[in-house]
Tab-separated table of C-alpha atoms in Angstrom:
chain	number	residue	atom	x	y	z
A	86	MET	CA	-12.408	-5.589	94.817
A	87	ALA	CA	-13.810	-2.431	93.316
A	88	ALA	CA	-15.461	-0.496	96.082
A	89	LEU	CA	-15.885	2.661	94.082
A	90	GLN	CA	-18.352	5.194	95.259
A	91	SER	CA	-21.207	6.159	93.030
A	92	PRO	CA	-20.653	9.218	90.831
A	93	LEU	CA	-23.108	11.255	92.878
A	94	ARG	CA	-21.236	10.667	96.108
A	95	ALA	CA	-17.906	11.376	94.488
A	96	CYS	CA	-19.204	14.602	92.950
A	97	ARG	CA	-20.738	15.780	96.211
A	98	GLY	CA	-17.566	14.910	98.083
A	99	ILE	CA	-15.370	16.877	95.700
A	100	LEU	CA	-17.654	19.899	95.844
A	101	LYS	CA	-17.643	19.780	99.629
A	102	GLU	CA	-13.853	19.751	99.653
A	103	LEU	CA	-13.690	22.630	97.200
A	104	ARG	CA	-16.061	24.605	99.371
A	105	ALA	CA	-13.859	23.902	102.394
A	106	ILE	CA	-10.819	25.126	100.480
A	107	GLN	CA	-12.171	28.172	98.791
A	108	GLY	CA	-14.970	29.428	100.952
A	109	PRO	CA	-18.186	30.933	99.685
A	110	HIS	CA	-16.989	31.726	96.170
A	111	TYR	CA	-16.111	28.181	95.274
A	112	LYS	CA	-18.535	28.217	92.389
A	113	GLN	CA	-16.418	30.714	90.511
A	114	SER	CA	-13.265	28.646	90.624
A	115	PRO	CA	-11.990	26.898	87.495
A	116	ALA	CA	-11.894	23.646	89.458
A	117	TYR	CA	-15.649	23.783	90.030
A	118	ALA	CA	-16.342	24.441	86.362
A	119	TYR	CA	-14.064	21.621	85.250
A	120	VAL	CA	-15.474	19.086	87.720
A	121	MET	CA	-19.078	19.838	86.793
A	122	GLU	CA	-18.266	19.659	83.111
A	123	GLN	CA	-16.595	16.270	83.505
A	124	PHE	CA	-19.462	14.833	85.505
A	125	ARG	CA	-22.005	16.096	83.013
A	126	LYS	CA	-20.011	14.772	80.088
A	127	ASN	CA	-19.801	11.261	81.503
A	128	LYS	CA	-23.372	10.772	82.575
A	129	PRO	CA	-24.802	7.397	81.501
A	130	GLU	CA	-27.426	8.884	79.201
A	131	VAL	CA	-24.826	10.707	77.184
A	132	THR	CA	-22.431	7.906	76.435
A	133	GLY	CA	-25.183	5.429	75.811
A	134	GLU	CA	-23.382	2.298	76.975
A	135	ARG	CA	-23.995	0.268	80.056
A	136	TYR	CA	-20.400	-0.481	80.871
A	137	CYS	CA	-18.329	2.282	79.462
A	138	ARG	CA	-14.623	2.158	80.103
A	139	ALA	CA	-14.209	5.898	79.962
A	140	GLN	CA	-16.882	6.221	82.615
A	141	GLN	CA	-15.111	3.770	84.890
A	142	GLU	CA	-11.839	5.596	84.349
A	143	ALA	CA	-13.437	8.942	85.056
A	144	LEU	CA	-15.082	7.562	88.183
A	145	HIS	CA	-11.795	6.181	89.439
A	146	ALA	CA	-10.081	9.495	88.701
A	147	SER	CA	-12.770	11.416	90.570
A	148	ASN	CA	-12.476	9.082	93.561
A	149	THR	CA	-8.712	9.530	93.488
A	150	TYR	CA	-9.045	13.301	93.439
A	151	LEU	CA	-11.569	13.183	96.278
A	152	CYS	CA	-9.138	11.041	98.264
A	153	LEU	CA	-6.363	13.540	97.546
A	154	LEU	CA	-8.345	16.560	98.711
A	155	ALA	CA	-9.754	14.855	101.789
A	156	SER	CA	-6.456	13.372	102.910
A	157	THR	CA	-4.463	16.589	102.481
A	158	ARG	CA	-7.072	18.401	104.537
A	159	ASN	CA	-7.005	15.750	107.270
A	160	HIS	CA	-3.238	15.552	107.206
A	161	LEU	CA	-2.933	19.308	107.596
A	162	ALA	CA	-5.493	19.303	110.407
A	163	LEU	CA	-3.628	16.572	112.279
A	164	HIS	CA	-0.339	18.335	111.688
A	165	ASN	CA	-1.630	21.588	113.128
A	166	LEU	CA	-3.220	19.749	116.022
A	167	TYR	CA	-0.248	17.674	117.082
A	168	HIS	CA	2.912	18.828	115.378
A	169	GLY	CA	2.463	22.477	114.617
A	170	LYS	CA	3.280	24.214	117.851
A	171	GLY	CA	7.038	24.303	117.807
A	172	GLU	CA	9.126	25.126	120.819
A	173	ARG	CA	8.385	27.589	123.534
A	174	ALA	CA	10.597	30.660	123.997
A	175	PRO	CA	13.092	30.489	126.907
A	176	GLU	CA	11.096	33.071	128.867
A	177	GLU	CA	8.007	30.889	128.712
A	178	VAL	CA	9.913	27.801	129.704
A	179	ALA	CA	11.296	29.560	132.769
A	180	GLY	CA	7.835	30.873	133.562
A	181	LEU	CA	6.459	27.313	133.636
A	182	VAL	CA	8.267	26.650	136.899
A	183	GLY	CA	7.925	30.170	138.231
A	184	LEU	CA	11.388	31.444	137.462
A	185	ARG	CA	12.470	34.463	135.460
A	186	LEU	CA	15.418	34.770	133.183
A	187	PRO	CA	18.212	37.026	134.471
A	188	THR	CA	18.653	40.368	132.722
A	189	GLN	CA	21.884	42.158	132.208
A	190	PRO	CA	21.266	45.895	131.783
A	191	GLY	CA	24.273	46.544	129.583
A	192	GLY	CA	23.449	43.677	127.272
A	193	LYS	CA	25.474	40.526	127.051
A	194	GLY	CA	29.039	40.825	125.837
A	195	TRP	CA	28.389	39.933	122.210
A	196	GLU	CA	25.263	42.030	121.722
A	197	LYS	CA	25.512	45.633	120.705
B	433	MET	CA	19.389	37.527	105.337
B	434	LEU	CA	17.781	40.770	104.201
B	435	ARG	CA	15.495	40.684	107.202
B	436	SER	CA	18.396	40.554	109.676
B	437	LEU	CA	20.051	43.446	107.845
B	438	VAL	CA	16.912	45.492	108.303
B	439	LYS	CA	16.804	44.662	112.006
B	440	LEU	CA	20.427	45.684	112.616
B	441	GLN	CA	20.093	48.938	110.779
B	442	SER	CA	16.890	49.905	112.493
B	443	ARG	CA	18.501	49.298	115.859
B	444	VAL	CA	21.251	51.713	115.002
B	445	GLY	CA	18.564	54.249	114.348
B	446	ASN	CA	18.509	54.693	110.613
B	447	VAL	CA	15.098	55.090	109.191
B	448	LEU	CA	14.727	52.997	106.117
B	449	SER	CA	11.652	53.171	104.011
B	450	LEU	CA	10.151	49.917	102.883
B	451	SER	CA	10.563	50.646	99.236
B	452	SER	CA	14.345	50.735	99.275
B	453	VAL	CA	14.807	47.560	101.278
B	454	CYS	CA	12.735	44.731	100.003
B	455	PRO	CA	12.435	41.822	102.422
B	456	ARG	CA	11.293	38.633	100.819
B	457	GLY	CA	7.696	37.655	101.206
B	458	GLN	CA	6.220	41.153	101.054
B	459	LEU	CA	5.020	43.097	98.073
B	460	CYS	CA	7.907	44.392	96.095
B	461	LYS	CA	8.123	47.240	93.618
B	462	ILE	CA	11.081	45.651	91.823
B	463	PRO	CA	9.868	43.296	89.104
B	464	LEU	CA	10.409	39.761	90.300
B	465	ASN	CA	12.495	37.837	87.844
B	466	HIS	CA	13.556	35.207	90.328
B	467	LYS	CA	11.655	32.035	91.082
B	468	ALA	CA	8.160	32.369	92.408
B	469	TYR	CA	9.221	30.588	95.572
B	470	SER	CA	12.583	29.822	97.080
B	471	THR	CA	13.822	26.658	98.653
B	472	ALA	CA	14.679	28.376	101.941
B	473	THR	CA	13.526	26.641	105.075
B	474	SER	CA	11.901	29.727	106.536
B	475	GLU	CA	8.208	29.936	105.901
B	476	ARG	CA	7.062	31.870	102.877
B	477	LYS	CA	4.033	34.014	103.319
B	478	LYS	CA	1.285	33.866	100.786
B	479	PHE	CA	2.152	36.662	98.425
B	480	TYR	CA	-0.663	36.420	95.963
B	481	GLU	CA	-4.413	36.728	95.948
B	482	ASP	CA	-5.643	35.054	92.805
B	483	VAL	CA	-4.575	31.906	91.076
B	484	SER	CA	-5.506	31.341	87.468
B	485	ILE	CA	-4.357	29.247	84.565
B	486	SER	CA	-3.622	30.302	81.042
B	487	GLN	CA	-2.626	28.553	77.888
B	488	GLY	CA	0.782	29.449	76.576
B	489	GLU	CA	2.597	28.543	73.422
B	490	GLY	CA	2.576	24.948	72.237
B	491	GLY	CA	-0.719	24.287	73.967
B	492	LEU	CA	0.960	23.987	77.350
B	493	TYR	CA	-0.823	25.397	80.368
B	494	GLU	CA	0.770	27.789	82.840
B	495	ILE	CA	-0.191	28.903	86.335
B	496	ASN	CA	-0.470	32.598	87.170
B	497	LEU	CA	-0.209	33.861	90.730
B	498	ASP	CA	-1.789	37.312	90.562
B	499	ARG	CA	-0.076	38.404	87.376
B	500	ARG	CA	3.214	36.575	87.744
B	501	LYS	CA	3.887	33.249	86.122
B	502	LEU	CA	4.795	30.338	88.318
B	503	LYS	CA	8.279	28.936	87.924
B	504	THR	CA	9.861	25.713	89.121
B	505	PRO	CA	12.677	25.662	91.707
B	506	GLY	CA	15.046	25.084	88.799
B	507	GLY	CA	14.029	28.383	87.267
B	508	LYS	CA	12.103	26.997	84.326
B	509	LEU	CA	8.616	28.073	83.471
B	510	PHE	CA	6.021	25.818	85.042
B	511	THR	CA	4.159	24.230	82.140
B	512	VAL	CA	1.729	21.353	82.179
B	513	PRO	CA	0.537	19.326	79.198
B	514	ASN	CA	-3.131	19.239	80.065
B	515	GLU	CA	-5.777	21.388	81.559
B	516	ALA	CA	-6.992	19.066	84.318
B	517	LEU	CA	-3.553	18.877	85.904
B	518	ALA	CA	-3.172	22.651	85.634
B	519	ILE	CA	-6.496	23.200	87.374
B	520	ALA	CA	-5.569	20.742	90.125
B	521	VAL	CA	-2.226	22.488	90.716
B	522	ALA	CA	-3.969	25.881	90.747
B	523	THR	CA	-6.398	24.547	93.363
B	524	GLU	CA	-3.444	23.433	95.495
B	525	TRP	CA	-1.965	26.927	95.379
B	526	ASP	CA	-5.356	28.428	96.044
B	527	ALA	CA	-5.791	26.268	99.131
B	528	GLN	CA	-2.862	27.895	100.912
B	529	ARG	CA	-3.683	30.364	103.671
B	530	ASP	CA	-1.251	32.868	105.213
B	531	THR	CA	1.848	30.723	104.764
B	532	LEU	CA	2.803	28.383	101.974
B	533	LYS	CA	2.980	24.800	103.099
B	534	PHE	CA	4.804	22.997	100.372
B	535	TYR	CA	4.403	19.639	102.022
B	536	THR	CA	0.712	19.732	101.209
B	537	MET	CA	1.245	20.565	97.551
B	538	HIS	CA	2.023	17.127	96.209
B	539	LEU	CA	0.971	17.653	92.605
B	540	THR	CA	3.098	20.783	92.394
B	541	THR	CA	6.088	18.867	93.704
B	542	LEU	CA	5.555	16.098	91.175
B	543	CYS	CA	5.298	18.554	88.293
B	544	ASN	CA	8.464	20.282	89.438
B	545	THR	CA	10.324	16.990	89.540
B	546	ALA	CA	9.101	16.069	86.081
B	547	ILE	CA	9.995	19.444	84.571
B	548	ASP	CA	13.351	19.980	86.272
B	549	ASN	CA	14.528	16.366	86.454
B	550	PRO	CA	17.115	17.305	89.087
B	551	THR	CA	18.739	13.888	89.156
B	552	GLN	CA	19.086	13.869	85.361
B	553	ARG	CA	17.577	10.480	84.837
B	554	ASP	CA	16.095	9.083	81.678
B	555	LYS	CA	13.282	6.622	81.109
B	556	ASP	CA	15.446	3.499	81.082
B	557	GLN	CA	17.009	4.272	84.432
B	558	MET	CA	13.616	4.829	85.970
B	559	ILE	CA	12.225	1.588	84.560
B	560	LYS	CA	15.249	-0.297	85.810
B	561	ALA	CA	14.859	1.201	89.287
B	562	ALA	CA	11.172	0.282	89.361
B	563	LEU	CA	11.912	-3.310	88.343
B	564	LYS	CA	14.634	-3.514	90.945
B	565	PHE	CA	12.032	-2.666	93.522
B	566	LEU	CA	10.012	-5.693	92.436
B	567	GLU	CA	12.540	-7.916	94.157
B	568	THR	CA	11.733	-6.321	97.496
B	569	ASP	CA	8.036	-5.872	96.929
B	570	THR	CA	5.991	-5.726	100.124
B	571	ILE	CA	3.318	-8.085	98.810
B	572	CYS	CA	5.830	-10.815	98.217
B	573	TYR	CA	7.224	-10.838	101.725
B	574	ARG	CA	5.222	-13.024	104.024
B	575	VAL	CA	5.699	-13.713	107.703
B	576	GLU	CA	5.354	-17.033	109.398
B	577	GLU	CA	3.949	-15.887	112.689
B	578	PRO	CA	1.662	-14.536	114.246
B	579	LEU	CA	-0.946	-16.693	112.592
B	580	GLY	CA	-3.537	-13.960	112.404
B	581	LEU	CA	-1.182	-11.885	110.288
B	582	VAL	CA	-0.324	-14.861	108.072
B	583	GLU	CA	-4.016	-15.414	107.381
B	584	LEU	CA	-4.567	-11.725	106.745
B	585	GLN	CA	-1.688	-11.570	104.311
B	586	LYS	CA	-2.939	-14.624	102.482
B	587	ASN	CA	-6.485	-13.334	102.197
B	588	GLU	CA	-5.683	-9.791	101.253
B	589	TRP	CA	-2.477	-9.939	99.287
B	590	ASP	CA	-2.932	-13.145	97.317
B	591	PRO	CA	-5.869	-11.866	95.231
B	592	VAL	CA	-3.895	-8.811	94.150
B	593	LEU	CA	-0.885	-10.955	93.309
B	594	HIS	CA	-3.054	-13.293	91.221
B	595	TRP	CA	-4.630	-10.347	89.490
B	596	VAL	CA	-1.238	-8.942	88.487
B	597	GLU	CA	-0.028	-12.342	87.342
B	598	ASP	CA	-3.118	-12.821	85.218
B	599	ARG	CA	-3.224	-9.372	83.785
B	600	TYR	CA	0.385	-9.255	82.703
B	601	ASN	CA	0.864	-12.968	82.157
B	602	VAL	CA	3.857	-13.140	84.479
B	603	VAL	CA	5.012	-15.174	87.434
B	604	ILE	CA	5.750	-13.477	90.714
B	605	GLY	CA	5.900	-15.681	93.739
B	606	SER	CA	5.636	-14.866	97.378
B	607	SER	CA	8.080	-16.151	99.911
B	608	SER	CA	8.667	-16.075	103.619
B	609	SER	CA	12.418	-16.320	103.468
B	610	ILE	CA	14.631	-13.382	104.121
B	611	LEU	CA	15.881	-13.274	100.545
B	612	GLY	CA	12.507	-12.809	99.005
B	613	PRO	CA	11.040	-14.281	95.870
B	614	GLU	CA	12.989	-15.170	92.758
B	615	ILE	CA	11.675	-13.060	89.914
B	616	PRO	CA	12.211	-14.802	86.571
B	617	GLU	CA	13.748	-12.826	83.699
B	618	ALA	CA	10.638	-13.203	81.548
B	619	THR	CA	8.643	-11.330	84.163
B	620	LYS	CA	11.108	-8.493	84.159
B	621	ASP	CA	11.099	-8.325	80.377
B	622	THR	CA	7.320	-8.190	80.239
B	623	PHE	CA	7.201	-5.374	82.736
B	624	GLN	CA	9.976	-3.528	81.012
B	625	GLN	CA	8.098	-3.645	77.744
B	626	HIS	CA	4.941	-2.466	79.421
B	627	LEU	CA	6.586	0.364	81.305
B	628	SER	CA	8.428	1.707	78.296
B	629	SER	CA	5.109	2.594	76.758
B	630	TYR	CA	4.616	5.185	79.490
B	631	SER	CA	5.737	8.758	79.002
B	632	PHE	CA	8.461	10.322	81.117
B	633	TRP	CA	5.935	12.233	83.210
B	634	SER	CA	3.878	9.117	83.842
B	635	LEU	CA	7.011	7.244	84.890
B	636	THR	CA	7.890	10.011	87.340
B	637	GLY	CA	4.455	9.635	88.893
B	638	LEU	CA	4.652	5.857	88.921
B	639	GLU	CA	8.025	5.893	90.633
B	640	TYR	CA	6.631	8.230	93.276
B	641	VAL	CA	3.701	5.888	93.934
B	642	ILE	CA	6.019	2.883	94.144
B	643	THR	CA	8.230	4.695	96.643
B	644	GLN	CA	5.231	5.610	98.782
B	645	LEU	CA	3.477	2.243	98.750
B	646	LYS	CA	6.725	0.261	98.888
B	647	SER	CA	5.291	-2.136	96.345
B	648	VAL	CA	5.305	-2.391	92.566
B	649	VAL	CA	2.319	-4.734	92.526
B	650	LEU	CA	0.112	-2.379	94.510
B	651	SER	CA	1.186	0.583	92.386
B	652	LEU	CA	0.235	-1.252	89.217
B	653	GLY	CA	-3.071	-2.103	90.862
B	654	VAL	CA	-3.833	1.556	91.470
B	655	ILE	CA	-2.603	2.728	88.067
B	656	ASP	CA	-4.652	0.089	86.284
B	657	ARG	CA	-7.676	1.130	88.336
B	658	HIS	CA	-8.067	-2.279	89.912
B	659	LEU	CA	-7.677	-0.843	93.411
B	660	THR	CA	-8.758	2.439	94.916
B	661	VAL	CA	-6.189	4.560	96.690
B	662	GLU	CA	-7.694	3.772	100.084
B	663	GLN	CA	-7.539	0.046	99.404
B	664	ALA	CA	-3.949	0.215	98.188
B	665	VAL	CA	-2.862	2.176	101.253
B	666	LEU	CA	-4.636	-0.323	103.488
B	667	LEU	CA	-2.879	-3.226	101.796
B	668	SER	CA	0.452	-1.478	101.971
B	669	ARG	CA	0.071	-0.904	105.695
B	670	LEU	CA	-1.421	-4.347	106.377
B	671	GLU	CA	0.879	-5.272	109.206
B	672	GLU	CA	0.434	-1.874	110.845
B	673	GLU	CA	-3.328	-2.185	110.615
B	674	TYR	CA	-3.122	-5.629	112.174
B	675	GLN	CA	-1.110	-4.283	115.076
B	676	ILE	CA	-3.453	-1.307	115.434
B	677	GLN	CA	-6.417	-3.645	115.745
B	678	ARG	CA	-4.539	-5.561	118.377
B	679	TRP	CA	-2.948	-2.776	120.379
B	680	GLY	CA	-4.952	0.322	119.601
B	681	ASN	CA	-4.669	3.360	117.398
B	682	VAL	CA	-2.487	6.375	118.082
B	683	GLU	CA	-3.980	9.295	116.231
B	684	TRP	CA	-0.968	11.546	116.047
B	685	ALA	CA	1.158	8.809	114.531
B	686	HIS	CA	-1.017	6.234	112.765
B	687	ASP	CA	-3.699	8.484	111.370
B	688	TYR	CA	-1.146	11.132	110.503
B	689	ASP	CA	0.928	8.629	108.538
B	690	MET	CA	-2.125	7.130	106.891
B	691	TYR	CA	-3.462	10.455	105.673
B	692	GLU	CA	-0.059	11.524	104.448
B	693	LEU	CA	0.385	8.247	102.592
B	694	ARG	CA	-3.086	8.527	101.092
B	695	ALA	CA	-2.477	12.081	99.968
B	696	ARG	CA	0.839	11.261	98.351
B	697	THR	CA	-0.420	8.097	96.669
B	698	ALA	CA	-3.537	9.831	95.389
B	699	ALA	CA	-1.408	12.656	94.017
B	700	GLY	CA	0.922	10.218	92.281
B	701	ALA	CA	-1.923	8.161	90.828
B	702	LEU	CA	-3.758	11.234	89.597
B	703	PHE	CA	-0.526	12.530	88.118
B	704	VAL	CA	-0.013	9.326	86.139
B	705	HIS	CA	-3.612	9.238	84.929
B	706	LEU	CA	-3.635	12.840	83.849
B	707	SER	CA	-0.252	12.569	82.150
B	708	SER	CA	-1.273	9.604	80.065
B	709	GLU	CA	-4.829	10.399	79.180
B	710	SER	CA	-6.156	11.677	75.960
B	711	SER	CA	-9.793	12.143	75.298
B	712	THR	CA	-11.735	12.639	72.137
B	713	VAL	CA	-15.396	13.292	71.773
B	714	LYS	CA	-17.205	11.559	68.965
B	715	ARG	CA	-20.689	12.649	68.293
B	716	LYS	CA	-23.161	9.962	67.410
B	717	LEU	CA	-26.230	10.728	65.449
B	718	LEU	CA	-29.289	10.505	67.646
B	719	GLN	CA	-31.125	7.446	66.543
B	720	ASP	CA	-34.343	7.896	68.416
């Protein structure tokens, strides 16, 4: 059932997301430093075992974090696309059918 | 409320300088002792430029927005036990543009819940609530028709159920009656023992994941790294996916829900992992 991505894909994915979040200076962020350090620390040559549990855990954690970043970005994009506009002002609504709101020069009774 | 005061007074014609009236959300000369963000429903503008982390007393990490320390909605200082979680929270705050959208900051919300504990619960209550959910676990509820869905449920959910039963040495059945499966007491005891080894923060995260996925079995699958987040979300929404394949996908509802569920589940899972991890580095002598 484990369809985990390879470490390289996970790393590239996370860096892409960080770049999308932070713009051109993403390499100076603490997140970038931490991610690179973790990936370097868990490389197969360093730990020396073929099936290392810490590696599998780290890979799962990196996939989870990639999923988190990607889904929040997509969720926000969909929200802005479909749910972000709010209501129109009454003037606009009237303008849709070619009407104008009436004005009262002295202001309505409860306004100053 | 301050903003409406400013509007009224400026209509009357008084000229107020910005430094004497301090509307919320803009730079303020008065030192801010109140919480770094309020729980008002109006949108908060982004009032900081840089986000950084620092290590405070006791080895706990804090988040700094410009030079002010982040606080929880309950007023306490926002402290995190480990660095990875602090960096992830700082990245969430850094990702905000113009306005603060708290519904995208899932890790921050989880940390706030764990620190403040607004419902004043302790570990036992949380474990009991989680076990109660087992009786209404999604995986255990099967339909009897349409046949395609029955097959799908059998093929996708049964392996996970078997995995949980093997891993924890328990018995959880599945049933298609309206009352659901009968969970034997031994199963509950085993799970209770297992869950009490988790810390309070990890339990907060686990409860969040259970609430999102509507299933204890799937949550354990994600926490034990047997399933990825995408797989768990797919299994949790199995019936919806079946209907989508049959009737078509509606992006502004289905995809929206799926991404939100993925984000929340991933945040919860990461929260649990980071709250319960500890790593040591042992150096081996090079033997080449």
